[in-house]
Amino acid sequence: MNGNGVVGILSESCNIWERRAPLTPSHCARLLCGGTTRSGASRIIVQPCTKRIYHDSQYEDIGCEISDDLSECGLILGVKQPKLEMILPDRAYAFFSHTHKAQKENMPLLDKILTERVTLFDYELIVGENGKRLLAFGKYAGRAGMIDFLSGLGKRYLNLGYSTPFLSLGASYTYPTLSAAKAAIIAVGEEIATFGLPSAVTPIVFVFTGSGNVSQGAQEIFNLLPHSYVDPCQLPEVVEMDKKTRLHASRGSFQLYGCVVTCKDIVAPKDTSKSFNKVDYYSHPDNYNPIFHETIAPYASVIVNCMYWEKRFPRLLTTEQFQDLMQQGSPLVGVCDITCDISGSLEFINQTTTIEKPFFRYNPFTDSYHDDMKGIGIICQSVDILPTEFAREATQHFGDVLSQFVGSLSSTNDISSLPPHLRRACISHHGVLTSLYEYIPRMRNSDSLNISQNISYKQFGKKKYATMVSLTGHLFDKFLINEALDVIEAAGGSFHLVRCEVGQSVDAMSYSELEVSADDGDLLNQIIDSLSSLACKRHDSREVRSIFSLKVGKVDANSAVKDHTGNRSAVLILGAGRVCQPAAAFLSSSGTSETTCDVSFVSEVEGLRRIHVIVASVHLSDAQKAVEDIPNAEAAALDVMDKEELYKYISKVEVVISLLPPSFHFVVANACIELKKHLVTASYVSDSISQLDGAAKSAGITILCEMGLDPGIGDELYDFATTIRFPHLPAFALEYIPNRDSLVYGRLYGIIDEASTILRGTLRYEGFSKIMSSLAKIGLFDTETHPLLKEELKPTFQEFLGYLLKFSMKEDLQKPADSVVLALEESQMVERLTMLGHCKEKTEAEKTVKTIKFLGLDEASEIPKSCQSPFDVVCMQMEKRLTYTETEQDMVLLHHEMEIQFPDSRSCKTHQATLLELGKMEKGKMSAAMARTVGIPAAIGALLLLEEKIKTRGVLRPVEPEVYIPALDILGELGIKLIEKVELS
């Protein structure tokens, strides 16, 4: 029955509120259009359901069949696990089964699947090569949980005697769409910004734990309100300053405060001489003391808990700690526990709540729980099925990914023909556990449920010698548990599972404690040595990031990961200028033990693949010079206007980086779209590139632009409500540029969301901006192909400049020289610049003419054939005249100083961000700061695309968290970072 091309969609039965479906009607329509191919299905049968977010008729209208009988379906899809009686024999099923970690409560389901000879695919196990789940609802849990809590917060404040704008909000499910819910949040934000909040309840500080998808979803909603983000270390200062500001005010703050904390903020090493180390913390949490209750919780009004937790870790707040906090006058009003860990990291959260009744009240003074919002205590929300509140959008998001796999899953009966990410997600095939999951019965049969840690080892079996072993790491998602158990059994030993804490996300490690035993003491030692070797694999004698660590009694073993060097990818870099070399060096050293530039961060990137770099240039010698002394890199001669050669090279790689002049990007982008390859540039998004957004999405690729210095690290895009000023810069240093976007200021969306007016300060020599403005007015920065530069016979620089300055108005553009002044005198050009209005003053025109002559734009030599636009001409001349020698040191200085004036005019805040980079001498050559700060961000963009950390398709700029968060982190590891400072006044 498997592989017959007929797909069934289950009616969800696990929860009354479960309205999601695995596929929308539109997804089904596309699959039916694809037929019985790898991208389609011959028939789709949908079980009728009156509470599903999409009506049965919508599926029927596009050609699906509506029937309770799914017996003709070879592949049956659901969201949550179905009832046991819904499992039909000899079929393939796909849903969240929660069986691969041998969870006791789901073993009856697994037994049913094995008995009925079912092939089971688990969505949770469909992961990319970077280890990230491809199918998940995390952000929707965060979004829905945050909206629900804000709605409850309004009711809680009302019960305390305060009317707030939050009172107008409803629960997430009461809005027809996520957009409608966001509009309601924005309206609340406008009211807060206009009228403020009651002074008695401010400042209101939201503390978000964790930085994963759940936290990002919650913050996405929070960011729609007027707010500022505060570093954890600044909480006391900011809260105190806010209190002083509103001391004599009739209204409180006109904004909320947000604070994101991760594990480094909630624990500290017991050994005060050591600093926090994430790998060490996950491996040895007993070496750390909890500090959240002392450093963060005393200032929190709301805790939004999005962080994964296991019993072996310190709690975020114990009941006793929380009771002490409340005795001391804590401002905490409520807890939004999106993780829903019952009696977990927040010990006093002892129950789940429902969508229809999402809150309970906990009174810490009497240690009692109540169903109302009146009286003493805090409100607590712990709903465990939040994503279904946005069932429509969640289904659309989920189906966008799942629909890509349905054709393959429904058309094959041989899992060996499936792509790796689907094969790995197959727990059982025809009722037999696949090799990756053979550990499940071993874990079930280890008597773990009947074992007490206090029982003598000799009670576990016939083995004479035994010891306790703990395993920490990616035991299940990386299948290391198989390797560990194989080591024990292959040596003739045995084991009993005493304790198991399984990571609930791909970023979280799992923890298992085993009683390992053997008949011989030496044999037991041999087993422990073998386990230690497994935990200490090295690549080229260099340890890389831990995904498996071992503890034996009091003995700690070193940690390491598997060798991933067999993973090989390729990147094509077009253009072999100075910017190219740092980009090529960065990429070629990723995933290896060699580093040709300072990329020590690669040891922190899990599963990083080895990258082969191809640098292509019109002149082979330039490309060869760029890759000199760089391993895993090769040079190639390529003219991008030669379509056949361009397509040949692009087809060899996964990602293309174009460091060519912007006028070539359109040609390269079209080739990438046709060949379905990602593209990265350091240039602004031009109108022509912007128009490719739809085509790029259809091709399933990302065109990532503005990954450089400027644009990139140093630009900004704001659309806010008050004013930002740049004080303390000399007048000549101010260059006014319209709103633009950035890497670093993507992060400031959450910090400075009160402003609408931007003044951008760029430190240049006096008059620089006016000269550049004049050149732009002449038309020298135009990027479109110019008629004079189209033909084979090119004009001279002098002739072209004369035409732009309108010395010739000849309509026949084929022969401009006939009517152009042959010698452009300085006085003529100065006069013409002022006459045409390109310069306001004569002195300004004189400086502009000097710049033109310095760049050789008035020379009598012919413009090269490669130049198609005025901008190409200027770039080429600048490269010739402004290039540094190999021993000259350059400097990059970016300084942003932004003063934010709040609506009440009583307070302001100054944000400063400074980047200073100097050229570095490496192997007798100067590595330019400008080259590094442009080339490395572009290379990071390529790396993020290779590692599938960037999911968005189409034309993209680095203002999305999936781009700027990891990019800035990597740049920081390389020492390229902005020093940020915030001052309140």
GROMACS .gro file of C-alpha atoms in nm, residues 130 570-573 582-584 586-587 590 601 608-609 611 654-659 677-682 701-709 712-713 743 932-954 956-971 974:
model
   79
  130ASN     CA    1   2.286   2.196   1.036
  570ALA     CA    2   3.126   2.502  -0.268
  571VAL     CA    3   3.096   2.880  -0.297
  572LEU     CA    4   3.170   3.090  -0.605
  573ILE     CA    5   3.310   3.440  -0.546
  582PRO     CA    6   3.921   3.788   0.341
  583ALA     CA    7   3.593   3.636   0.219
  584ALA     CA    8   3.771   3.345   0.051
  586PHE     CA    9   3.708   3.290   0.593
  587LEU     CA   10   3.503   3.039   0.396
  590SER     CA   11   3.537   2.697   0.794
  601PHE     CA   12   3.470   3.084   1.606
  608LEU     CA   13   3.013   2.289   1.010
  609ARG     CA   14   3.085   2.161   0.663
  611ILE     CA   15   3.380   2.466   0.202
  654GLU     CA   16   2.554   2.610  -0.362
  655VAL     CA   17   2.606   2.983  -0.303
  656VAL     CA   18   2.740   3.269  -0.516
  657ILE     CA   19   2.897   3.585  -0.371
  658SER     CA   20   2.904   3.874  -0.618
  659LEU     CA   21   3.168   4.134  -0.537
  677LYS     CA   22   2.148   2.886  -0.623
  678HIS     CA   23   2.163   3.140  -0.339
  679LEU     CA   24   2.327   3.479  -0.402
  680VAL     CA   25   2.499   3.720  -0.160
  681THR     CA   26   2.611   4.075  -0.239
  682ALA     CA   27   2.743   4.367  -0.036
  701ILE     CA   28   1.651   3.074  -0.321
  702THR     CA   29   1.764   3.373  -0.119
  703ILE     CA   30   1.923   3.683  -0.272
  704LEU     CA   31   2.087   3.835   0.034
  705CYS     CA   32   2.201   4.192  -0.027
  706GLU     CA   33   2.374   4.458   0.184
  707MET     CA   34   2.603   4.213   0.363
  708GLY     CA   35   2.904   4.439   0.399
  709LEU     CA   36   3.019   4.744   0.591
  712GLY     CA   37   2.568   4.630   0.628
  713ILE     CA   38   2.732   4.681   0.964
  743LEU     CA   39   2.305   4.424   1.041
  932ARG     CA   40   3.774   4.256   0.603
  933THR     CA   41   3.467   4.453   0.713
  934VAL     CA   42   3.312   4.417   0.367
  935GLY     CA   43   3.434   4.072   0.265
  936ILE     CA   44   3.377   3.881   0.588
  937PRO     CA   45   3.010   3.985   0.633
  938ALA     CA   46   2.944   3.871   0.276
  939ALA     CA   47   3.117   3.541   0.352
  940ILE     CA   48   2.915   3.503   0.673
  941GLY     CA   49   2.599   3.548   0.468
  942ALA     CA   50   2.710   3.263   0.242
  943LEU     CA   51   2.795   3.046   0.542
  944LEU     CA   52   2.454   3.106   0.702
  945LEU     CA   53   2.284   3.007   0.378
  946LEU     CA   54   2.498   2.694   0.347
  947GLU     CA   55   2.416   2.596   0.704
  948GLU     CA   56   2.044   2.669   0.638
  949LYS     CA   57   2.027   2.918   0.924
  950ILE     CA   58   1.856   3.163   0.687
  951LYS     CA   59   1.516   3.023   0.591
  952THR     CA   60   1.358   3.328   0.426
  953ARG     CA   61   1.350   3.316   0.046
  954GLY     CA   62   1.339   3.601  -0.202
  956LEU     CA   63   1.645   3.982   0.162
  957ARG     CA   64   1.830   4.248   0.359
  958PRO     CA   65   1.998   4.180   0.695
  959VAL     CA   66   1.731   4.330   0.916
  960GLU     CA   67   1.581   3.991   1.001
  961PRO     CA   68   1.692   3.825   1.329
  962GLU     CA   69   1.781   3.503   1.144
  963VAL     CA   70   2.049   3.705   0.963
  964TYR     CA   71   2.176   3.974   1.196
  965ILE     CA   72   2.182   3.777   1.522
  966PRO     CA   73   2.422   3.501   1.407
  967ALA     CA   74   2.611   3.740   1.177
  968LEU     CA   75   2.686   3.986   1.457
  969ASP     CA   76   2.778   3.701   1.690
  970ILE     CA   77   3.030   3.566   1.440
  971LEU     CA   78   3.170   3.912   1.369
  974LEU     CA   79   3.632   3.768   1.502
   0.00000   0.00000   0.00000
